[in-house]
PDB file of C-alpha atoms in Angstrom:
ATOM      1  CA  MET A   1      11.131  -9.511  -0.173  1.00  0.00           C
ATOM      2  CA  SER A   2      11.175 -10.684   3.399  1.00  0.00           C
ATOM      3  CA  GLN A   3      15.146  -9.840   4.944  1.00  0.00           C
ATOM      4  CA  VAL A   4      15.051 -12.660   6.626  1.00  0.00           C
ATOM      5  CA  PHE A   5      14.952 -14.475   2.801  1.00  0.00           C
ATOM      6  CA  GLU A   6      17.196 -12.731   1.609  1.00  0.00           C
ATOM      7  CA  GLY A   7      19.629 -12.974   4.584  1.00  0.00           C
ATOM      8  CA  TYR A   8      19.282 -17.357   4.290  1.00  0.00           C
ATOM      9  CA  GLU A   9      20.007 -16.102   0.361  1.00  0.00           C
ATOM     10  CA  ARG A  10      23.280 -14.448   0.542  1.00  0.00           C
ATOM     11  CA  GLN A  11      24.022 -17.080   3.021  1.00  0.00           C
ATOM     12  CA  TYR A  12      23.157 -19.669   1.015  1.00  0.00           C
ATOM     13  CA  CYS A  13      25.168 -18.343  -2.353  1.00  0.00           C
ATOM     14  CA  GLU A  14      28.144 -17.272  -0.692  1.00  0.00           C
ATOM     15  CA  LEU A  15      28.224 -21.296   0.342  1.00  0.00           C
ATOM     16  CA  SER A  16      27.558 -23.082  -3.258  1.00  0.00           C
ATOM     17  CA  ALA A  17      30.298 -20.419  -4.561  1.00  0.00           C
ATOM     18  CA  ASN A  18      32.668 -21.863  -1.865  1.00  0.00           C
ATOM     19  CA  LEU A  19      31.523 -25.750  -2.269  1.00  0.00           C
ATOM     20  CA  SER A  20      32.175 -25.792  -5.821  1.00  0.00           C
ATOM     21  CA  LYS A  21      35.278 -24.417  -5.756  1.00  0.00           C
ATOM     22  CA  LYS A  22      36.525 -27.020  -2.953  1.00  0.00           C
ATOM     23  CA  ILE A  23      34.563 -29.708  -5.656  1.00  0.00           C
ATOM     24  CA  THR A  24      37.141 -28.363  -8.558  1.00  0.00           C
ATOM     25  CA  SER A  25      39.645 -29.118  -5.988  1.00  0.00           C
ATOM     26  CA  ALA A  26      38.831 -32.401  -4.281  1.00  0.00           C
ATOM     27  CA  GLY A  27      38.876 -33.845  -8.036  1.00  0.00           C
ATOM     28  CA  LEU A  28      42.280 -33.442  -8.314  1.00  0.00           C
ATOM     29  CA  LEU A  29      43.694 -34.895  -4.554  1.00  0.00           C
ATOM     30  CA  ASP A  30      44.140 -38.893  -3.939  1.00  0.00           C
ATOM     31  CA  GLY A  31      44.074 -40.345  -0.638  1.00  0.00           C
ATOM     32  CA  GLU A  32      43.656 -38.881   2.727  1.00  0.00           C
ATOM     33  CA  GLN A  33      43.641 -35.443   1.114  1.00  0.00           C
ATOM     34  CA  LYS A  34      40.180 -36.259  -0.689  1.00  0.00           C
ATOM     35  CA  LYS A  35      38.864 -37.705   1.673  1.00  0.00           C
ATOM     36  CA  GLN A  36      39.067 -34.605   4.126  1.00  0.00           C
ATOM     37  CA  LYS A  37      38.165 -32.469   1.193  1.00  0.00           C
ATOM     38  CA  VAL A  38      35.081 -34.761   0.271  1.00  0.00           C
ATOM     39  CA  SER A  39      34.226 -34.555   4.721  1.00  0.00           C
ATOM     40  CA  GLU A  40      34.585 -31.242   4.190  1.00  0.00           C
ATOM     41  CA  ILE A  41      32.301 -30.271   1.423  1.00  0.00           C
ATOM     42  CA  LYS A  42      29.464 -33.354   2.872  1.00  0.00           C
ATOM     43  CA  GLY A  43      29.672 -30.321   5.463  1.00  0.00           C
ATOM     44  CA  GLY A  44      29.191 -27.961   3.449  1.00  0.00           C
ATOM     45  CA  LEU A  45      26.241 -28.986   1.358  1.00  0.00           C
ATOM     46  CA  GLU A  46      23.899 -30.363   5.166  1.00  0.00           C
ATOM     47  CA  ASP A  47      24.616 -26.462   5.571  1.00  0.00           C
ATOM     48  CA  ALA A  48      23.007 -25.502   2.135  1.00  0.00           C
ATOM     49  CA  ASP A  49      20.329 -28.511   2.635  1.00  0.00           C
ATOM     50  CA  GLY A  50      19.639 -25.883   5.906  1.00  0.00           C
ATOM     51  CA  LEU A  51      19.526 -22.826   4.612  1.00  0.00           C
ATOM     52  CA  ILE A  52      17.217 -24.183   1.590  1.00  0.00           C
ATOM     53  CA  ARG A  53      14.963 -25.514   4.594  1.00  0.00           C
ATOM     54  CA  LYS A  54      14.712 -22.373   6.257  1.00  0.00           C
ATOM     55  CA  MET A  55      14.400 -20.361   3.237  1.00  0.00           C
ATOM     56  CA  ASP A  56      11.409 -22.549   2.434  1.00  0.00           C
ATOM     57  CA  LEU A  57      10.052 -21.948   5.729  1.00  0.00           C
ATOM     58  CA  GLU A  58      10.116 -18.302   6.151  1.00  0.00           C
ATOM     59  CA  ALA A  59       8.740 -18.213   1.826  1.00  0.00           C
ATOM     60  CA  ARG A  60       5.496 -20.218   2.902  1.00  0.00           C
ATOM     61  CA  SER A  61       5.130 -17.620   5.675  1.00  0.00           C
ATOM     62  CA  LEU A  62       4.706 -14.558   3.561  1.00  0.00           C
ATOM     63  CA  THR A  63       1.535 -13.648   1.508  1.00  0.00           C
ATOM     64  CA  PRO A  64       0.943 -15.604  -1.550  1.00  0.00           C
ATOM     65  CA  ASN A  65       2.198 -12.838  -3.842  1.00  0.00           C
ATOM     66  CA  ALA A  66       5.037 -12.796  -2.046  1.00  0.00           C
ATOM     67  CA  LYS A  67       5.630 -16.648  -1.540  1.00  0.00           C
ATOM     68  CA  ALA A  68       5.204 -17.470  -5.011  1.00  0.00           C
ATOM     69  CA  THR A  69       7.896 -15.025  -6.118  1.00  0.00           C
ATOM     70  CA  LEU A  70      10.339 -16.744  -3.628  1.00  0.00           C
ATOM     71  CA  LEU A  71       9.549 -20.239  -4.076  1.00  0.00           C
ATOM     72  CA  VAL A  72      10.491 -19.656  -7.842  1.00  0.00           C
ATOM     73  CA  LYS A  73      14.044 -18.977  -6.749  1.00  0.00           C
ATOM     74  CA  LEU A  74      14.064 -21.215  -4.101  1.00  0.00           C
ATOM     75  CA  ARG A  75      13.019 -24.156  -7.064  1.00  0.00           C
ATOM     76  CA  GLU A  76      15.822 -23.442  -8.526  1.00  0.00           C
ATOM     77  CA  TYR A  77      18.499 -23.042  -5.660  1.00  0.00           C
ATOM     78  CA  LYS A  78      17.119 -26.921  -5.084  1.00  0.00           C
ATOM     79  CA  THR A  79      18.295 -27.860  -8.314  1.00  0.00           C
ATOM     80  CA  ASP A  80      21.869 -26.219  -7.564  1.00  0.00           C
ATOM     81  CA  LEU A  81      22.020 -28.050  -4.884  1.00  0.00           C
ATOM     82  CA  ASN A  82      21.493 -31.244  -6.433  1.00  0.00           C
ATOM     83  CA  ASN A  83      24.021 -30.267  -8.769  1.00  0.00           C
ATOM     84  CA  LEU A  84      26.576 -29.790  -6.709  1.00  0.00           C
ATOM     85  CA  LYS A  85      25.126 -33.423  -4.577  1.00  0.00           C
ATOM     86  CA  ALA A  86      26.262 -34.964  -7.637  1.00  0.00           C
ATOM     87  CA  GLU A  87      29.035 -33.618  -8.685  1.00  0.00           C
ATOM     88  CA  VAL A  88      30.262 -34.708  -5.204  1.00  0.00           C
ATOM     89  CA  LYS A  89      28.923 -38.449  -5.473  1.00  0.00           C
ATOM     90  CA  ARG A  90      30.936 -38.796  -9.107  1.00  0.00           C
ATOM     91  CA  ILE A  91      33.928 -38.157  -7.753  1.00  0.00           C
ATOM     92  CA  THR A  92      33.830 -40.100  -4.553  1.00  0.00           C
ATOM     93  CA  SER A  93      32.485 -43.500  -6.309  1.00  0.00           C
ATOM     94  CA  ALA A  94      34.163 -46.367  -6.125  1.00  0.00           C
ATOM     95  CA  ASN A  95      34.298 -47.668  -8.381  1.00  0.00           C
ATOM     96  CA  ALA A  96      35.879 -45.080 -10.855  1.00  0.00           C
ATOM     97  CA  ASN A  97      39.472 -45.602 -11.963  1.00  0.00           C
ATOM     98  CA  GLN A  98      42.592 -43.157 -12.319  1.00  0.00           C
ATOM     99  CA  ALA A  99      41.396 -43.057 -16.014  1.00  0.00           C
ATOM    100  CA  ALA A 100      37.934 -42.200 -15.746  1.00  0.00           C
ATOM    101  CA  ARG A 101      38.941 -39.287 -12.974  1.00  0.00           C
ATOM    102  CA  ASP A 102      41.734 -38.198 -15.236  1.00  0.00           C
ATOM    103  CA  GLU A 103      39.041 -37.954 -18.219  1.00  0.00           C
ATOM    104  CA  LEU A 104      35.942 -36.695 -16.147  1.00  0.00           C
ATOM    105  CA  LEU A 105      38.024 -33.519 -14.660  1.00  0.00           C
ATOM    106  CA  GLU A 106      39.434 -33.604 -17.935  1.00  0.00           C
ATOM    107  CA  SER A 107      36.239 -32.953 -19.841  1.00  0.00           C
ATOM    108  CA  GLY A 108      33.173 -34.087 -17.945  1.00  0.00           C
ATOM    109  CA  MET A 109      34.241 -32.345 -15.098  1.00  0.00           C
ATOM    110  CA  ALA A 110      35.228 -29.478 -16.668  1.00  0.00           C
ATOM    111  CA  ASP A 111      31.738 -29.414 -18.431  1.00  0.00           C
ATOM    112  CA  THR A 112      29.659 -30.114 -15.610  1.00  0.00           C
ATOM    113  CA  MET A 113      31.452 -27.239 -13.740  1.00  0.00           C
ATOM    114  CA  MET A 114      31.515 -24.760 -16.612  1.00  0.00           C
ATOM    115  CA  ALA A 115      27.548 -25.315 -16.723  1.00  0.00           C
ATOM    116  CA  SER A 116      26.863 -25.054 -12.883  1.00  0.00           C
ATOM    117  CA  ALA A 117      28.840 -21.868 -13.394  1.00  0.00           C
ATOM    118  CA  ASP A 118      26.687 -20.791 -16.046  1.00  0.00           C
ATOM    119  CA  GLN A 119      23.725 -21.859 -13.849  1.00  0.00           C
ATOM    120  CA  ARG A 120      25.018 -20.038 -11.397  1.00  0.00           C
ATOM    121  CA  THR A 121      25.262 -16.577 -13.399  1.00  0.00           C
ATOM    122  CA  ARG A 122      21.748 -17.438 -14.550  1.00  0.00           C
ATOM    123  CA  LEU A 123      19.880 -17.280 -11.384  1.00  0.00           C
ATOM    124  CA  LEU A 124      21.554 -15.008  -9.927  1.00  0.00           C
ATOM    125  CA  MET A 125      20.581 -12.828 -13.059  1.00  0.00           C
ATOM    126  CA  SER A 126      16.637 -14.737 -12.142  1.00  0.00           C
ATOM    127  CA  THR A 127      17.432 -13.200  -8.892  1.00  0.00           C
ATOM    128  CA  GLU A 128      17.745  -9.849  -9.979  1.00  0.00           C
ATOM    129  CA  ARG A 129      14.904  -9.573 -12.589  1.00  0.00           C
ATOM    130  CA  LEU A 130      12.834 -11.105  -9.519  1.00  0.00           C
ATOM    131  CA  ASN A 131      13.940  -8.528  -6.662  1.00  0.00           C
ATOM    132  CA  GLN A 132      12.965  -5.452  -9.750  1.00  0.00           C
ATOM    133  CA  SER A 133       9.766  -7.056 -10.294  1.00  0.00           C
ATOM    134  CA  THR A 134       9.430  -7.215  -6.712  1.00  0.00           C
ATOM    135  CA  GLU A 135      10.047  -3.931  -5.863  1.00  0.00           C
ATOM    136  CA  ARG A 136       7.804  -2.929  -8.899  1.00  0.00           C
ATOM    137  CA  ILE A 137       4.977  -4.883  -7.099  1.00  0.00           C
ATOM    138  CA  ARG A 138       5.371  -3.096  -4.174  1.00  0.00           C
ATOM    139  CA  GLU A 139       5.808   0.345  -6.177  1.00  0.00           C
ATOM    140  CA  SER A 140       2.565  -0.243  -7.773  1.00  0.00           C
ATOM    141  CA  ARG A 141       1.019  -0.888  -4.401  1.00  0.00           C
ATOM    142  CA  LYS A 142       2.376   1.682  -2.873  1.00  0.00           C
ATOM    143  CA  THR A 143       0.914   4.265  -5.360  1.00  0.00           C
ATOM    144  CA  MET A 144      -2.411   1.708  -5.129  1.00  0.00           C
ATOM    145  CA  LEU A 145      -2.465   2.437  -2.034  1.00  0.00           C
ATOM    146  CA  GLU A 146      -1.650   6.450  -1.972  1.00  0.00           C
ATOM    147  CA  THR A 147      -4.524   6.389  -4.609  1.00  0.00           C
ATOM    148  CA  GLU A 148      -7.339   4.977  -1.837  1.00  0.00           C
ATOM    149  CA  GLU A 149      -5.797   6.808   1.018  1.00  0.00           C
ATOM    150  CA  LEU A 150      -6.905  10.190  -1.339  1.00  0.00           C
ATOM    151  CA  GLY A 151      -9.798   9.256  -3.110  1.00  0.00           C
ATOM    152  CA  VAL A 152     -10.952   9.061   1.071  1.00  0.00           C
ATOM    153  CA  SER A 153      -9.868  11.603   1.678  1.00  0.00           C
ATOM    154  CA  ILE A 154     -11.426  13.598  -0.650  1.00  0.00           C
ATOM    155  CA  LEU A 155     -15.196  11.735   0.111  1.00  0.00           C
ATOM    156  CA  GLN A 156     -14.569  13.404   3.583  1.00  0.00           C
ATOM    157  CA  ASP A 157     -14.415  16.496   2.147  1.00  0.00           C
ATOM    158  CA  LEU A 158     -17.192  16.341  -0.613  1.00  0.00           C
ATOM    159  CA  HIS A 159     -18.796  14.582   2.462  1.00  0.00           C
ATOM    160  CA  GLN A 160     -18.216  17.767   4.728  1.00  0.00           C
ATOM    161  CA  GLN A 161     -18.977  20.029   1.665  1.00  0.00           C
ATOM    162  CA  ARG A 162     -22.401  18.631   1.538  1.00  0.00           C
ATOM    163  CA  GLN A 163     -22.749  19.669   4.999  1.00  0.00           C
ATOM    164  CA  SER A 164     -21.981  22.424   4.490  1.00  0.00           C
ATOM    165  CA  LEU A 165     -24.267  23.252   2.037  1.00  0.00           C
ATOM    166  CA  LEU A 166     -27.240  21.709   3.728  1.00  0.00           C
ATOM    167  CA  HIS A 167     -26.508  23.826   6.875  1.00  0.00           C
ATOM    168  CA  ALA A 168     -26.155  27.317   4.140  1.00  0.00           C
ATOM    169  CA  HIS A 169     -29.582  25.780   2.834  1.00  0.00           C
ATOM    170  CA  ASN A 170     -31.270  25.127   6.136  1.00  0.00           C
ATOM    171  CA  THR A 171     -29.733  28.952   7.413  1.00  0.00           C
ATOM    172  CA  LEU A 172     -30.992  30.995   4.299  1.00  0.00           C
ATOM    173  CA  HIS A 173     -34.556  29.031   4.989  1.00  0.00           C
ATOM    174  CA  GLY A 174     -34.768  30.146   7.808  1.00  0.00           C
ATOM    175  CA  VAL A 175     -33.759  33.985   6.536  1.00  0.00           C
ATOM    176  CA  ASP A 176     -36.620  33.186   4.058  1.00  0.00           C
ATOM    177  CA  ASP A 177     -39.106  32.464   7.107  1.00  0.00           C
ATOM    178  CA  ASN A 178     -37.706  35.365   9.118  1.00  0.00           C
ATOM    179  CA  ILE A 179     -37.649  37.901   6.108  1.00  0.00           C
ATOM    180  CA  SER A 180     -41.527  36.858   5.560  1.00  0.00           C
ATOM    181  CA  ARG A 181     -42.407  37.453   9.079  1.00  0.00           C
ATOM    182  CA  SER A 182     -40.890  40.884   9.297  1.00  0.00           C
ATOM    183  CA  LYS A 183     -42.992  41.467   6.113  1.00  0.00           C
ATOM    184  CA  LYS A 184     -46.623  40.042   7.559  1.00  0.00           C
ATOM    185  CA  ILE A 185     -45.357  42.614  10.437  1.00  0.00           C
ATOM    186  CA  LEU A 186     -44.262  45.389   8.552  1.00  0.00           C
ATOM    187  CA  THR A 187     -47.390  45.105   6.069  1.00  0.00           C
ATOM    188  CA  ASN A 188     -49.717  45.095   9.448  1.00  0.00           C
ATOM    189  CA  MET A 189     -48.109  47.932  11.049  1.00  0.00           C
ATOM    190  CA  SER A 190     -48.459  49.838   8.286  1.00  0.00           C
ATOM    191  CA  ARG A 191     -52.315  49.163   8.272  1.00  0.00           C
ATOM    192  CA  ARG A 192     -52.400  49.969  11.932  1.00  0.00           C
ATOM    193  CA  MET A 193     -50.924  53.028  11.082  1.00  0.00           C
ATOM    194  CA  SER A 194     -53.388  53.850   7.972  1.00  0.00           C
ATOM    195  CA  ARG A 195     -56.198  52.792  10.736  1.00  0.00           C
ATOM    196  CA  ASN A 196     -54.632  54.821  13.172  1.00  0.00           C
ATOM    197  CA  LYS A 197     -54.017  58.074  10.875  1.00  0.00           C
ATOM    198  CA  TRP A 198     -57.583  58.460  10.142  1.00  0.00           C
ATOM    199  CA  ILE A 199     -58.791  57.188  13.487  1.00  0.00           C
ATOM    200  CA  ILE A 200     -56.676  60.492  14.485  1.00  0.00           C
ATOM    201  CA  GLY A 201     -57.824  63.049  12.056  1.00  0.00           C
ATOM    202  CA  THR A 202     -61.647  62.444  12.251  1.00  0.00           C
ATOM    203  CA  VAL A 203     -60.733  62.856  16.188  1.00  0.00           C
ATOM    204  CA  ILE A 204     -59.802  65.879  14.965  1.00  0.00           C
ATOM    205  CA  THR A 205     -61.995  67.006  12.517  1.00  0.00           C
ATOM    206  CA  VAL A 206     -64.820  66.532  15.295  1.00  0.00           C
ATOM    207  CA  LEU A 207     -62.746  68.741  17.807  1.00  0.00           C
ATOM    208  CA  VAL A 208     -62.378  71.381  15.278  1.00  0.00           C
ATOM    209  CA  MET A 209     -65.844  71.322  14.438  1.00  0.00           C
ATOM    210  CA  ALA A 210     -66.884  71.013  18.043  1.00  0.00           C
ATOM    211  CA  ILE A 211     -64.877  74.160  18.069  1.00  0.00           C
ATOM    212  CA  ILE A 212     -66.498  75.961  15.858  1.00  0.00           C
ATOM    213  CA  LEU A 213     -70.159  75.051  17.080  1.00  0.00           C
ATOM    214  CA  ILE A 214     -69.029  75.996  20.712  1.00  0.00           C
ATOM    215  CA  LEU A 215     -67.943  79.612  19.460  1.00  0.00           C
ATOM    216  CA  TYR A 216     -70.366  80.525  16.943  1.00  0.00           C
ATOM    217  CA  PHE A 217     -73.226  79.822  20.225  1.00  0.00           C
ATOM    218  CA  LYS A 218     -70.894  82.062  22.288  1.00  0.00           C
ATOM    219  CA  LEU A 219     -70.546  84.594  19.598  1.00  0.00           C
ATOM    220  CA  THR A 220     -74.797  84.171  18.938  1.00  0.00           C
ATOM    221  CA  HIS A 221     -75.988  84.660  22.724  1.00  0.00           C
TER     222      HIS A 221
END
């Protein structure tokens, strides 16, 4: 939730509770004292209107999910403010006589103020529930982001492992080629050695036979 909105919200709740007390006390006054108290209450109502407008502007500047949650709370605050205005209008009515005021204070005003107090209690409870829901949404979003980051990290690791495997495969393929070439070279060397062995053997045999012939001719002559 927006910290700016929460600041306005606290100011409004405090101002609403203060105005409710002043309205109750103003209903018990007469004459100039009542006028001064009503004037003071009207100034407070103007301040409350200003806070409602600020909360409305702040709520509409947020993301859709946060905005929807805050606008629900804002409608309840607007209803509360309208009730306060209605109470002020009733106690300032010029046509109400003293008996009607007494009766209103004894019954209607008491009931209205009790209902208003109950409504404010419900507003606070609703606010708490909405705050809890917002916190759960924030935690769910945090978990989703962490899961997404983990998924990206796993995909990157898998890609790196795939590249390593491809590199190892290419290396093994190169080793196989080198082994094949080495085998061919060794085979050719073996063949050459065998051929050279036969050639040397033949040369030695011829030399031995030539020496034998030379010795034979020398001995016979």
